[in-house]
Short mmCIF file of N, CA and C and ligand atoms in Angstrom, two decimals:
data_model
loop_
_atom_site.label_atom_id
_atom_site.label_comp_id
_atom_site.label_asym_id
_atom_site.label_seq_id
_atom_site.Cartn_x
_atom_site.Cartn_y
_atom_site.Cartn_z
N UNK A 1 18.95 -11.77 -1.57
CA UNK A 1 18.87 -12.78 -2.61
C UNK A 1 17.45 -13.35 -2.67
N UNK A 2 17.19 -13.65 -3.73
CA UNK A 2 15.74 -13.82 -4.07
C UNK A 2 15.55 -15.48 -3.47
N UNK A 3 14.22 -16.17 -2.98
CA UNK A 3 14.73 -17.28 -2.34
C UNK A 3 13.39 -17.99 -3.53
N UNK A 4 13.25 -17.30 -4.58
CA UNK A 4 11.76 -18.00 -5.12
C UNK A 4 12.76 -18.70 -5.93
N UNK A 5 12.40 -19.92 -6.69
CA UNK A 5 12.91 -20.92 -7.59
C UNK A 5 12.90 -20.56 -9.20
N UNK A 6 12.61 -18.94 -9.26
CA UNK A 6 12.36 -18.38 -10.72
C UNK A 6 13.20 -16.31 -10.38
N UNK A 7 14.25 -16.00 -11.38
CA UNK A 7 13.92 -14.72 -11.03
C UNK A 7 13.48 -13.38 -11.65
N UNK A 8 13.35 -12.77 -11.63
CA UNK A 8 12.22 -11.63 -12.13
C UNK A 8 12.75 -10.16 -12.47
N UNK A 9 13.89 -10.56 -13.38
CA UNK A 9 15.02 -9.68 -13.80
C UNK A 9 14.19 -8.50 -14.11
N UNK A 10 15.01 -7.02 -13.27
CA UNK A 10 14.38 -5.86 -13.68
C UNK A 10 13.26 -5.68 -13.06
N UNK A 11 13.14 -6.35 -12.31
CA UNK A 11 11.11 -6.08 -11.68
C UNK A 11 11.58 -5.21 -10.65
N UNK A 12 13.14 -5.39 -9.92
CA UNK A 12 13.38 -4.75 -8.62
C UNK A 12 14.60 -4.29 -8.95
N UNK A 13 14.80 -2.80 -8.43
CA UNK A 13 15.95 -2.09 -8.22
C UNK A 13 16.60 -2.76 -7.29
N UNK A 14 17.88 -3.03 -7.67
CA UNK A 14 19.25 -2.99 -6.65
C UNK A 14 18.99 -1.78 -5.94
N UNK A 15 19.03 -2.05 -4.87
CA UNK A 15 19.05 -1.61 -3.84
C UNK A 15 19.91 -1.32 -2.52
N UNK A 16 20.58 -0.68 -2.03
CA UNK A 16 21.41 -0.88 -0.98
C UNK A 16 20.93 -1.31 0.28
N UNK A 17 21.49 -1.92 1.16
CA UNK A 17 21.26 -2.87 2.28
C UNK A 17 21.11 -1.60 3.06
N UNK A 18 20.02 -2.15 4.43
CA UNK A 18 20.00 -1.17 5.55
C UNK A 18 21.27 -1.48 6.27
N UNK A 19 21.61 -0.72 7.20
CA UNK A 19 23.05 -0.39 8.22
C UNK A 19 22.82 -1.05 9.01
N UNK A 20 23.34 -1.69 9.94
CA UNK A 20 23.17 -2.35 10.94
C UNK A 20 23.04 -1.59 11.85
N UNK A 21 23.19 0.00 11.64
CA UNK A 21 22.66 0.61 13.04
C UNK A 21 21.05 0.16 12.90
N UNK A 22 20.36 -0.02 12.23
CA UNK A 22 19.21 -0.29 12.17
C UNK A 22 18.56 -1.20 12.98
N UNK A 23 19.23 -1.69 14.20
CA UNK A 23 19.19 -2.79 15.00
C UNK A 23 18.47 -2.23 16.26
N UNK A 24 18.95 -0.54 16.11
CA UNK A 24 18.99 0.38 17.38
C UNK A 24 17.09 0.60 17.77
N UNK A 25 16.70 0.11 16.32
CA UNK A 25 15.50 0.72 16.26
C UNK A 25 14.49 0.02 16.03
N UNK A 26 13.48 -0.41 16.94
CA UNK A 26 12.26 -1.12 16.59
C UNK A 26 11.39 -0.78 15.83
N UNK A 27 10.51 -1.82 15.25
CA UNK A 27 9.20 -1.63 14.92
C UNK A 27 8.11 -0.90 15.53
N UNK A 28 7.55 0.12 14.77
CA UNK A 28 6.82 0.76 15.37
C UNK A 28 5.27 0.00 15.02
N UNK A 29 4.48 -0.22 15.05
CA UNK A 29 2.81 -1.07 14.48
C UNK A 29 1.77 0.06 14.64
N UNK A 30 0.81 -0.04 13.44
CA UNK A 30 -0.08 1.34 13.40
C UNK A 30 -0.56 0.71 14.80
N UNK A 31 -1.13 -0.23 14.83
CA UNK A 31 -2.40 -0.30 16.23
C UNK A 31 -1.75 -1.07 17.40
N UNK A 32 -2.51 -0.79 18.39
CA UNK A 32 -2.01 -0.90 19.75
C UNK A 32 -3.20 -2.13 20.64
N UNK A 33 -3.05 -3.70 20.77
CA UNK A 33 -1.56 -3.84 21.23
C UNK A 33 -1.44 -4.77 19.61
N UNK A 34 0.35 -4.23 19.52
CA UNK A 34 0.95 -4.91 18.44
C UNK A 34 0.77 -6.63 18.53
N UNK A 35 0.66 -7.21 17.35
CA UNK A 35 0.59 -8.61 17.76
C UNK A 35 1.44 -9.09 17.06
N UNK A 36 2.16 -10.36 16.89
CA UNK A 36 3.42 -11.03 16.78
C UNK A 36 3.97 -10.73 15.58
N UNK A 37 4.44 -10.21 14.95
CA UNK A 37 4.84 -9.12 13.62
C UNK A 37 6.35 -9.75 13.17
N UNK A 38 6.46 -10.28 12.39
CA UNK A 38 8.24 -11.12 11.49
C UNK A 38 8.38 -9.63 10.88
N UNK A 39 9.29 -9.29 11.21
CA UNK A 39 10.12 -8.17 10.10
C UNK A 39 11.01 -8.72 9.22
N UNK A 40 10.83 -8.36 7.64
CA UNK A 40 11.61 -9.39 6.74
C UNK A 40 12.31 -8.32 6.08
N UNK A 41 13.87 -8.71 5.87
CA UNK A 41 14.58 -7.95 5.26
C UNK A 41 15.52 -6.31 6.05
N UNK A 42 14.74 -6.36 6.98
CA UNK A 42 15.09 -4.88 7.50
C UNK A 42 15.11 -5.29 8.70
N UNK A 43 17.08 -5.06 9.86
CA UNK A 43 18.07 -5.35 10.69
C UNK A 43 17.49 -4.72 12.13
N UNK A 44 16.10 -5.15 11.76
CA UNK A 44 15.36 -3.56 12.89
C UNK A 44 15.73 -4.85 14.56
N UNK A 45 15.62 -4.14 15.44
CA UNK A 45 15.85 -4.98 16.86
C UNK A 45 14.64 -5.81 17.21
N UNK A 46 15.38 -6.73 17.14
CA UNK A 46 14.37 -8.25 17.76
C UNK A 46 14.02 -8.11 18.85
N UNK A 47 12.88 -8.47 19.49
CA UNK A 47 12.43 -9.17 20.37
C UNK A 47 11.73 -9.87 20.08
N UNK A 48 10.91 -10.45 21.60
CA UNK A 48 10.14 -11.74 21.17
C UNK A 48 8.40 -11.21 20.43
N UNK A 49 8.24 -9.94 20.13
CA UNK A 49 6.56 -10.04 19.56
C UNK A 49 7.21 -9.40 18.48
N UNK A 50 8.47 -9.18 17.83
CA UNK A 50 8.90 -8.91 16.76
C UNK A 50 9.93 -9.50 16.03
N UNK A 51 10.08 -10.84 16.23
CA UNK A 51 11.25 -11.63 15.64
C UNK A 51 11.19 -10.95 14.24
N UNK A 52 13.41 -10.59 14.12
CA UNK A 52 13.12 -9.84 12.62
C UNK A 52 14.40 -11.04 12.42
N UNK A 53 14.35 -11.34 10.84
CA UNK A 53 14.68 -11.82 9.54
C UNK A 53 15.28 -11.13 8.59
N UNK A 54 16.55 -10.81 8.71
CA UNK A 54 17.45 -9.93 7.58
C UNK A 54 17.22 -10.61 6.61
N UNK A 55 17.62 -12.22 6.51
CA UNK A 55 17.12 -12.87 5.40
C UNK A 55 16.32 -13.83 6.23
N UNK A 56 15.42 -14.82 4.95
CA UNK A 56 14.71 -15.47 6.17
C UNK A 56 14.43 -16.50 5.02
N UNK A 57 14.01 -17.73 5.60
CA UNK A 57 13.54 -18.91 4.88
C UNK A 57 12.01 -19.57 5.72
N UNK A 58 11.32 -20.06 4.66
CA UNK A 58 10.29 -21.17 4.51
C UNK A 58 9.93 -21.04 6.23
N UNK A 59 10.69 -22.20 6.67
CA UNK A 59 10.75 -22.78 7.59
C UNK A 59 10.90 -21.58 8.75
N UNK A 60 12.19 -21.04 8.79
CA UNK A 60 11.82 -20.16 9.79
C UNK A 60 10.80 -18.71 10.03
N UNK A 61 10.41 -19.01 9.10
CA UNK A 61 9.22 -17.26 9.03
C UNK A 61 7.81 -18.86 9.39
N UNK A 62 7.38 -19.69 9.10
CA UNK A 62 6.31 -20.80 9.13
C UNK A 62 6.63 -21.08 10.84
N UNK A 63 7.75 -20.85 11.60
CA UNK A 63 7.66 -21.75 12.84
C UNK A 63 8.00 -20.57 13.61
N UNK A 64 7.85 -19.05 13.05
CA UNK A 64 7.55 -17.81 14.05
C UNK A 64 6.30 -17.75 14.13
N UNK A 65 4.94 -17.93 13.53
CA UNK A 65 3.81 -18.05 13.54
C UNK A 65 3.26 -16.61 13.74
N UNK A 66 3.83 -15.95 12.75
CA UNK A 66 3.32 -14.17 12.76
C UNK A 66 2.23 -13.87 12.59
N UNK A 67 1.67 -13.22 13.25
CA UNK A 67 0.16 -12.37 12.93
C UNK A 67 0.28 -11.17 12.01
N UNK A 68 1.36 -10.97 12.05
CA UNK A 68 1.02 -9.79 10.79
C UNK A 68 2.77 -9.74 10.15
N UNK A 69 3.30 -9.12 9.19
CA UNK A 69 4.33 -9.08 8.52
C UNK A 69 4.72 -7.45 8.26
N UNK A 70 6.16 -7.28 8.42
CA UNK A 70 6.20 -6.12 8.02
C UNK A 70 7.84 -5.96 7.20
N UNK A 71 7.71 -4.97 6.38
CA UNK A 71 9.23 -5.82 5.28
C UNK A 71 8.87 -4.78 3.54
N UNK A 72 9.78 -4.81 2.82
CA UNK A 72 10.12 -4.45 1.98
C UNK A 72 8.80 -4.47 1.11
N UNK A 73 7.99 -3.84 -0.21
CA UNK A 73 7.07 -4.83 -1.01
C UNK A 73 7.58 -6.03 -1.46
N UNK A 74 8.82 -6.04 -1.80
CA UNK A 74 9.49 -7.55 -2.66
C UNK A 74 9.42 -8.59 -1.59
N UNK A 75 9.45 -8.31 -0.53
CA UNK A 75 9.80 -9.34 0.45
C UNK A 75 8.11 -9.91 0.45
N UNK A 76 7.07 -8.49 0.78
CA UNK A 76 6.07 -9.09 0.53
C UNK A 76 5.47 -9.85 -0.41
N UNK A 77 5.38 -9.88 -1.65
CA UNK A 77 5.14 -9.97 -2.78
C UNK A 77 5.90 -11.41 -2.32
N UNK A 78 6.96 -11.81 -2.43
CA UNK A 78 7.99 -13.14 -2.24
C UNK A 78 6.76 -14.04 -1.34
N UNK A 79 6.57 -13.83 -0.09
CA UNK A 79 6.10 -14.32 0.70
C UNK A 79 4.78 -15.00 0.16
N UNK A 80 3.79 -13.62 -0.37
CA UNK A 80 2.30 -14.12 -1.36
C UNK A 80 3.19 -14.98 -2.60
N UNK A 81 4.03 -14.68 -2.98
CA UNK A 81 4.37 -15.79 -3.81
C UNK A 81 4.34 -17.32 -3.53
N UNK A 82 5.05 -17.26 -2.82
CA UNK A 82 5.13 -18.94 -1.96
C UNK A 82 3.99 -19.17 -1.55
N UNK A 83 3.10 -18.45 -0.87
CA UNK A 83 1.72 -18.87 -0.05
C UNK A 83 1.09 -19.59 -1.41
N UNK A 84 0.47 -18.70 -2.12
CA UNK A 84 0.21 -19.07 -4.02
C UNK A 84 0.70 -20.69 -4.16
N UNK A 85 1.71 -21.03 -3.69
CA UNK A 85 2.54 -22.06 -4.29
C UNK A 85 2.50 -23.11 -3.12
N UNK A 86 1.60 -22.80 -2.46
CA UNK A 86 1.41 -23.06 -1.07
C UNK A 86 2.73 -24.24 -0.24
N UNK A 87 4.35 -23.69 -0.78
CA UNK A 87 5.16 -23.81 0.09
C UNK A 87 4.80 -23.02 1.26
N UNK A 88 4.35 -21.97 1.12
CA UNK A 88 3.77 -21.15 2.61
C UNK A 88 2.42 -20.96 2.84
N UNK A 89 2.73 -21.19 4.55
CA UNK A 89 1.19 -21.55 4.78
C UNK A 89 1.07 -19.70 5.64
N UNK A 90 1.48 -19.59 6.73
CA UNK A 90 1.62 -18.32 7.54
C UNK A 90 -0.45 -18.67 7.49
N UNK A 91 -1.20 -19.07 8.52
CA UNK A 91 -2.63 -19.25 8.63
C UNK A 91 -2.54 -18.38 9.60
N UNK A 92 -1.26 -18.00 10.45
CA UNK A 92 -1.65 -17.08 11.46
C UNK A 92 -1.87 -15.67 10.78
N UNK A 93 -1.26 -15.54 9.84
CA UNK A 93 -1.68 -13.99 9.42
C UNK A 93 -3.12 -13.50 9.77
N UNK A 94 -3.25 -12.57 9.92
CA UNK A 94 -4.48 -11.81 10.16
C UNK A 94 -4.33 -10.07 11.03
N UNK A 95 -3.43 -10.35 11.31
CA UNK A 95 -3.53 -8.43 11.22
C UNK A 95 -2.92 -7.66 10.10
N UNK A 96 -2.83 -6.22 9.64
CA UNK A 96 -2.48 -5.39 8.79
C UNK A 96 -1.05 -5.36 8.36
N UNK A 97 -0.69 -5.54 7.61
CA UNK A 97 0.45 -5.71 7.02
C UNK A 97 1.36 -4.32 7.22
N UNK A 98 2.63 -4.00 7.22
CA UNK A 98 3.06 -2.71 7.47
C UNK A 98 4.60 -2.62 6.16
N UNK A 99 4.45 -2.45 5.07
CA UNK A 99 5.20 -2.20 3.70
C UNK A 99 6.20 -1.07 4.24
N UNK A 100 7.84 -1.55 4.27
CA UNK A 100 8.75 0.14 4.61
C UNK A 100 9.38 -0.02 3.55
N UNK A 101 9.29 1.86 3.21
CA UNK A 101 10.18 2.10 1.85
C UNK A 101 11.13 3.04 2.40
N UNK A 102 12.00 3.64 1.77
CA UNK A 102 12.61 4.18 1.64
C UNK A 102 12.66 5.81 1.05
N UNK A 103 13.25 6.43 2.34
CA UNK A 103 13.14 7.74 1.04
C UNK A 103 13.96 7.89 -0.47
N UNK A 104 12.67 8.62 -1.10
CA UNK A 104 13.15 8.62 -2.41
C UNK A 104 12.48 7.42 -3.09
N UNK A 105 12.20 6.61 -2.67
CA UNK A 105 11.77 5.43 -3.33
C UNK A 105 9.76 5.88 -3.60
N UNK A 106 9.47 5.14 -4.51
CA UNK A 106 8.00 5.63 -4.83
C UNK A 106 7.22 5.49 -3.66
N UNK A 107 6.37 5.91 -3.39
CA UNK A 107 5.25 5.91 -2.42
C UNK A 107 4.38 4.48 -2.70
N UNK A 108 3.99 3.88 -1.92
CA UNK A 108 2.87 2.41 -2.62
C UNK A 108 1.77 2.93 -3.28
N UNK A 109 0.94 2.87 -4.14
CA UNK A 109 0.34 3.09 -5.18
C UNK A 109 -0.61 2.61 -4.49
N UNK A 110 -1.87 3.25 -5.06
CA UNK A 110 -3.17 2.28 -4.99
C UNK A 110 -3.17 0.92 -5.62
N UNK A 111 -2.29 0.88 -6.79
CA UNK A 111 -2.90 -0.67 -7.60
C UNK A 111 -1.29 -1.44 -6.68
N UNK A 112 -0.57 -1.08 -5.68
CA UNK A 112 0.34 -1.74 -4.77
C UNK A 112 -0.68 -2.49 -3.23
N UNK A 113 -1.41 -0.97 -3.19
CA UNK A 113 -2.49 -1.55 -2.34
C UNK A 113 -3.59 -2.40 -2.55
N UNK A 114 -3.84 -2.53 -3.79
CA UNK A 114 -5.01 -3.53 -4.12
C UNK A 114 -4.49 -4.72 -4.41
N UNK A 115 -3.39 -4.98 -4.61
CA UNK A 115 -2.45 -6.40 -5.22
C UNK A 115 -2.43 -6.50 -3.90
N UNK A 116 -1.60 -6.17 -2.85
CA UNK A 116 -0.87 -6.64 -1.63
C UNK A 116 -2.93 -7.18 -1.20
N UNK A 117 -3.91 -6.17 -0.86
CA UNK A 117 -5.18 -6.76 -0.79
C UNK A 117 -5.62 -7.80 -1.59
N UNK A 118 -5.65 -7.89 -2.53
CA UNK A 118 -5.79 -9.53 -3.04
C UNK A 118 -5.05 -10.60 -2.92
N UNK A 119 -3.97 -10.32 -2.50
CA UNK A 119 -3.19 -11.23 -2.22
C UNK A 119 -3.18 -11.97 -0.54
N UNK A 120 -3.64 -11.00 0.21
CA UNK A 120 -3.26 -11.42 1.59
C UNK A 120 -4.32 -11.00 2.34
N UNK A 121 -5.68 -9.97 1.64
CA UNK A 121 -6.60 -9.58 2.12
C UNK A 121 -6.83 -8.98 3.78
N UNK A 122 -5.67 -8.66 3.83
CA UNK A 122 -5.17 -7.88 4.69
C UNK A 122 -4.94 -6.13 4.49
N UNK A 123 -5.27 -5.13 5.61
CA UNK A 123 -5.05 -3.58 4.89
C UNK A 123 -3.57 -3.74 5.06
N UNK A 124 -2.94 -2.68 4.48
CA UNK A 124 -1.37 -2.23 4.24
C UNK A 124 -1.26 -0.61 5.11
N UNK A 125 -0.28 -1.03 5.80
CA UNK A 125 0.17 0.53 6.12
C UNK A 125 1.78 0.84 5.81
N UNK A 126 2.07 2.01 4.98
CA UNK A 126 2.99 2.08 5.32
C UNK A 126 4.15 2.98 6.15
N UNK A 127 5.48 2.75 6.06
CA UNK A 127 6.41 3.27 7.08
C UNK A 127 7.42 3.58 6.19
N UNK A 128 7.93 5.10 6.23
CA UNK A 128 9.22 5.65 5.49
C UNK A 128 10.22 5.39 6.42
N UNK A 129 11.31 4.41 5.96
CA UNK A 129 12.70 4.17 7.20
C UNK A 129 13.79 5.06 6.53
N UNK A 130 14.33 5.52 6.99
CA UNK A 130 16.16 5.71 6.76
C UNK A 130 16.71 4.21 6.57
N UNK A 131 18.17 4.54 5.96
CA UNK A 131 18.80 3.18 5.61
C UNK A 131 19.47 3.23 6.82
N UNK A 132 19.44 3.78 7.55
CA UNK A 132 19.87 3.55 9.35
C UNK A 132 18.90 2.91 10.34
N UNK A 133 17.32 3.04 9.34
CA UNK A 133 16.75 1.95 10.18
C UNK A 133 15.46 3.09 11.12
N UNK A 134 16.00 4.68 11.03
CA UNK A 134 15.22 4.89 11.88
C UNK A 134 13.82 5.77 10.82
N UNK A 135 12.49 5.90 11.60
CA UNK A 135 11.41 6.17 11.29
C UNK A 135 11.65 6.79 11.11
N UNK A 136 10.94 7.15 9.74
CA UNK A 136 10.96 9.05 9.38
C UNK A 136 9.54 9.44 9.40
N UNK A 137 8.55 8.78 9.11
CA UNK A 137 7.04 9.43 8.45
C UNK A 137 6.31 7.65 8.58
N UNK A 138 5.13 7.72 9.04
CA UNK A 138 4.60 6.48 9.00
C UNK A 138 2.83 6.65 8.41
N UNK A 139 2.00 6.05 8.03
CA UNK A 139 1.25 6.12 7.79
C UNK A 139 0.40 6.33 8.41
N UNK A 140 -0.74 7.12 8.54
CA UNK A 140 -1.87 7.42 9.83
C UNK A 140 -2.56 6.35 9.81
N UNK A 141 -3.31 5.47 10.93
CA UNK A 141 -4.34 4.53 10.42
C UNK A 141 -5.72 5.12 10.22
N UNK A 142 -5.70 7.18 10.36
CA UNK A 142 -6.79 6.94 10.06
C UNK A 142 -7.38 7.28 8.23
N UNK A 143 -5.57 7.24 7.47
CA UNK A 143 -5.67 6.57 6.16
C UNK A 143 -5.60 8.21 5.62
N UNK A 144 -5.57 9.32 6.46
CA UNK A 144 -5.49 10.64 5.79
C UNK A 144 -3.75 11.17 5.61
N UNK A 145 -3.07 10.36 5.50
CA UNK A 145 -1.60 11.00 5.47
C UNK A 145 -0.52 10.28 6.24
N UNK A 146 0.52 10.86 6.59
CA UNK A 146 1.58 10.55 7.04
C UNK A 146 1.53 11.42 8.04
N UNK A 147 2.57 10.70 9.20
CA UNK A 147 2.73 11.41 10.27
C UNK A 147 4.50 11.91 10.21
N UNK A 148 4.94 12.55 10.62
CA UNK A 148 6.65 12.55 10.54
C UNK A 148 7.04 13.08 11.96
N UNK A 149 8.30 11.80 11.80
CA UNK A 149 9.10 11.65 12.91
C UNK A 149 9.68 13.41 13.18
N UNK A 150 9.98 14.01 14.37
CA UNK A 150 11.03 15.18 14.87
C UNK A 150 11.94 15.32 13.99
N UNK A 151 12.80 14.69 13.86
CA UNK A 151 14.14 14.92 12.97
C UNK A 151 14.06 14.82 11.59
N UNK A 152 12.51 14.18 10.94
CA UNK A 152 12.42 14.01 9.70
C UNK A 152 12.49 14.67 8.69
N UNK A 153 12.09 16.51 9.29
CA UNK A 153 12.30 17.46 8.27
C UNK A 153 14.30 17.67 7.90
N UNK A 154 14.77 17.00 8.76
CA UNK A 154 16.36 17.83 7.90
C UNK A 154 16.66 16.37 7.28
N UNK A 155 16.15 15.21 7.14
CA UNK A 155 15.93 14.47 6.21
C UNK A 155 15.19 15.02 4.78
N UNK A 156 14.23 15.71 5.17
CA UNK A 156 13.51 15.43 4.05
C UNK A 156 13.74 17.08 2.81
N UNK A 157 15.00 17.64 3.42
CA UNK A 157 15.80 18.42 2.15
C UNK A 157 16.12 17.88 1.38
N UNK A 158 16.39 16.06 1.10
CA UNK A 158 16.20 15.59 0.29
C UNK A 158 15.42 16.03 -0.72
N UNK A 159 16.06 16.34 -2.47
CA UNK A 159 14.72 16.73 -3.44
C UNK A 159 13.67 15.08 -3.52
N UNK A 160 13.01 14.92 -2.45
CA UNK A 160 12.17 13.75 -2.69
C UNK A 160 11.19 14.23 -2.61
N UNK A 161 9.78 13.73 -2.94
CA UNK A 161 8.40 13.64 -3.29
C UNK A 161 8.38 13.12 -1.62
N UNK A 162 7.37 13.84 -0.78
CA UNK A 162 7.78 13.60 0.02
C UNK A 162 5.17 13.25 0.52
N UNK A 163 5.03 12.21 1.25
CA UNK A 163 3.68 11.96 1.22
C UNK A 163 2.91 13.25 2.09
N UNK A 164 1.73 13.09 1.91
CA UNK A 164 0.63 14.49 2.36
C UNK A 164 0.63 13.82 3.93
N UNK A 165 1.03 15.27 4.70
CA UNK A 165 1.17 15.23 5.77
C UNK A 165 -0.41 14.80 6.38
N UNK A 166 -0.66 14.29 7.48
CA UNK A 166 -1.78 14.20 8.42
C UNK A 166 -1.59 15.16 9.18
N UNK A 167 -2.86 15.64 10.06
CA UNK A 167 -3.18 16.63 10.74
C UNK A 167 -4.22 15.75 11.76
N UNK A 168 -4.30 14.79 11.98
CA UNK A 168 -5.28 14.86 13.18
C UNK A 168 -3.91 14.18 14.50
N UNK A 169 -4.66 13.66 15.62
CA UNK A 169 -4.02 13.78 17.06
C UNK A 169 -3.48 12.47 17.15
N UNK A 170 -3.23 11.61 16.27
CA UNK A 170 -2.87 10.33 16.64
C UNK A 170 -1.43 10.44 16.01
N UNK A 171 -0.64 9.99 16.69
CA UNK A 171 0.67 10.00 16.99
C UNK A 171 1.07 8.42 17.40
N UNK A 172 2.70 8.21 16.85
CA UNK A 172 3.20 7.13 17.75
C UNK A 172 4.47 7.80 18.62
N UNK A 173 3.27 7.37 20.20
CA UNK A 173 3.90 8.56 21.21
C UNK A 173 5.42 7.89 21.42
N UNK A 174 5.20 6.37 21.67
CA UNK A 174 6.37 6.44 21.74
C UNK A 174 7.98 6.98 21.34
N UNK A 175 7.39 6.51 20.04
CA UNK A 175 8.66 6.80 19.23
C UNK A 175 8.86 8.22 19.11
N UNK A 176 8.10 8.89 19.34
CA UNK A 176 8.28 10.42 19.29
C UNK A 176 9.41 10.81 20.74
N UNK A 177 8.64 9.94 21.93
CA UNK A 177 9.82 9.84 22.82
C UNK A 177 11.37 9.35 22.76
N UNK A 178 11.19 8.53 21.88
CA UNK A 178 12.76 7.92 21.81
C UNK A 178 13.08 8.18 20.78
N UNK A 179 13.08 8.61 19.39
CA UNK A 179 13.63 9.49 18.28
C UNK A 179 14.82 10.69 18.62
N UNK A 180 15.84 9.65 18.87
CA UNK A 180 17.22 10.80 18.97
C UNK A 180 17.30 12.12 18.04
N UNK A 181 17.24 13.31 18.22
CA UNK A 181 17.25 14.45 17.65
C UNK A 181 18.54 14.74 16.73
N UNK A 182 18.41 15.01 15.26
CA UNK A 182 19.67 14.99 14.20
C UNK A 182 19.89 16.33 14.81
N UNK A 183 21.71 16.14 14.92
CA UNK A 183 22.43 17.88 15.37
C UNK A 183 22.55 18.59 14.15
ZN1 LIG B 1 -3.19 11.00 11.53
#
């Protein structure tokens, strides 16, 4: 539910909710060490340098004091909305923002990346989730492609538009370790 005081019929697809298996699965952050990151909208597993927000208000995203945000574009976009309106302050922001879509859903655009940059003057990376929550393909930080999760190819028989793979050595090792293998 939209929490702005105006709404913006048609700007956003209905959308289906992530699964609550999505709980199983953390945030992954392009750079290392991650710093205090609110996940908005998406059931991903909390801890304390990732307090996440299925839904979230004013007050409680302002008294997590996040360094960086990671969440839907609408959620983002919501958030620069309020800041604009300066119900929200978030002064801690200052690391890279991390935008998750969905497969099948459009890829972020350059003029997605230059809005979310004027708005928060922050870079954007993004992260392809399953509606289960788990990583499929994440953005390289060194800005040449996507990386994809093990199991992502029998996902991605999906007829989707699927982003230009990366080829250099940077990996998120972890998750490559803990990415349960689809039978
Ligand atoms: Zn790469």
């Amino acid at each position: 539910m939209s929490i702005l005081p105006f709404s913006l019929p048609g700007l956003w697809r209905q959308t289906e909710s992530p699964a609550a298996t999505a709980a199983l699965h953390r945030l992954e952050y392009p750079l290392d060490p991650m710093p205090r990151t609110a996940v908005l909208g998406w059931p991903l597993r909390s801890d304390p340098r990732t307090p996440v927000f299925e839904t979230w208000s004013v007050k409680q995203l302002e008294s997590a004091r996040p360094q960086a945000l990671a969440g839907s574009l609408k959620d983002l976009i919501e958030v620069a909305a309020l800041r604009e309106m300066r119900v929200l302050k978030l002064r801690s922001l200052s690391y890279p923002l991390v935008v998750i879509t969905r497969p099948g859903e459009p890829r972020l655009s350059e003029s997605d990346h230059d809005r979310l940059w004027r708005l928060f003057r922050l870079p954007v990376f993004e992260q392809i989730r399953g509606l289960d929550g788990r990583l499929l393909a994440w953005e390289c930080e060194s800005r040449d492609g996507f990386h994809f999760a093990p199991d992502a190819p029998a996902q991605m028989a999906a007829p989707i538009e699927w982003p230009k793979q990366c080829n250099c050595e940077l990996a998120l090792a972890s998750e490559l370790d803990e990415a349960p293998r689809v039978r």
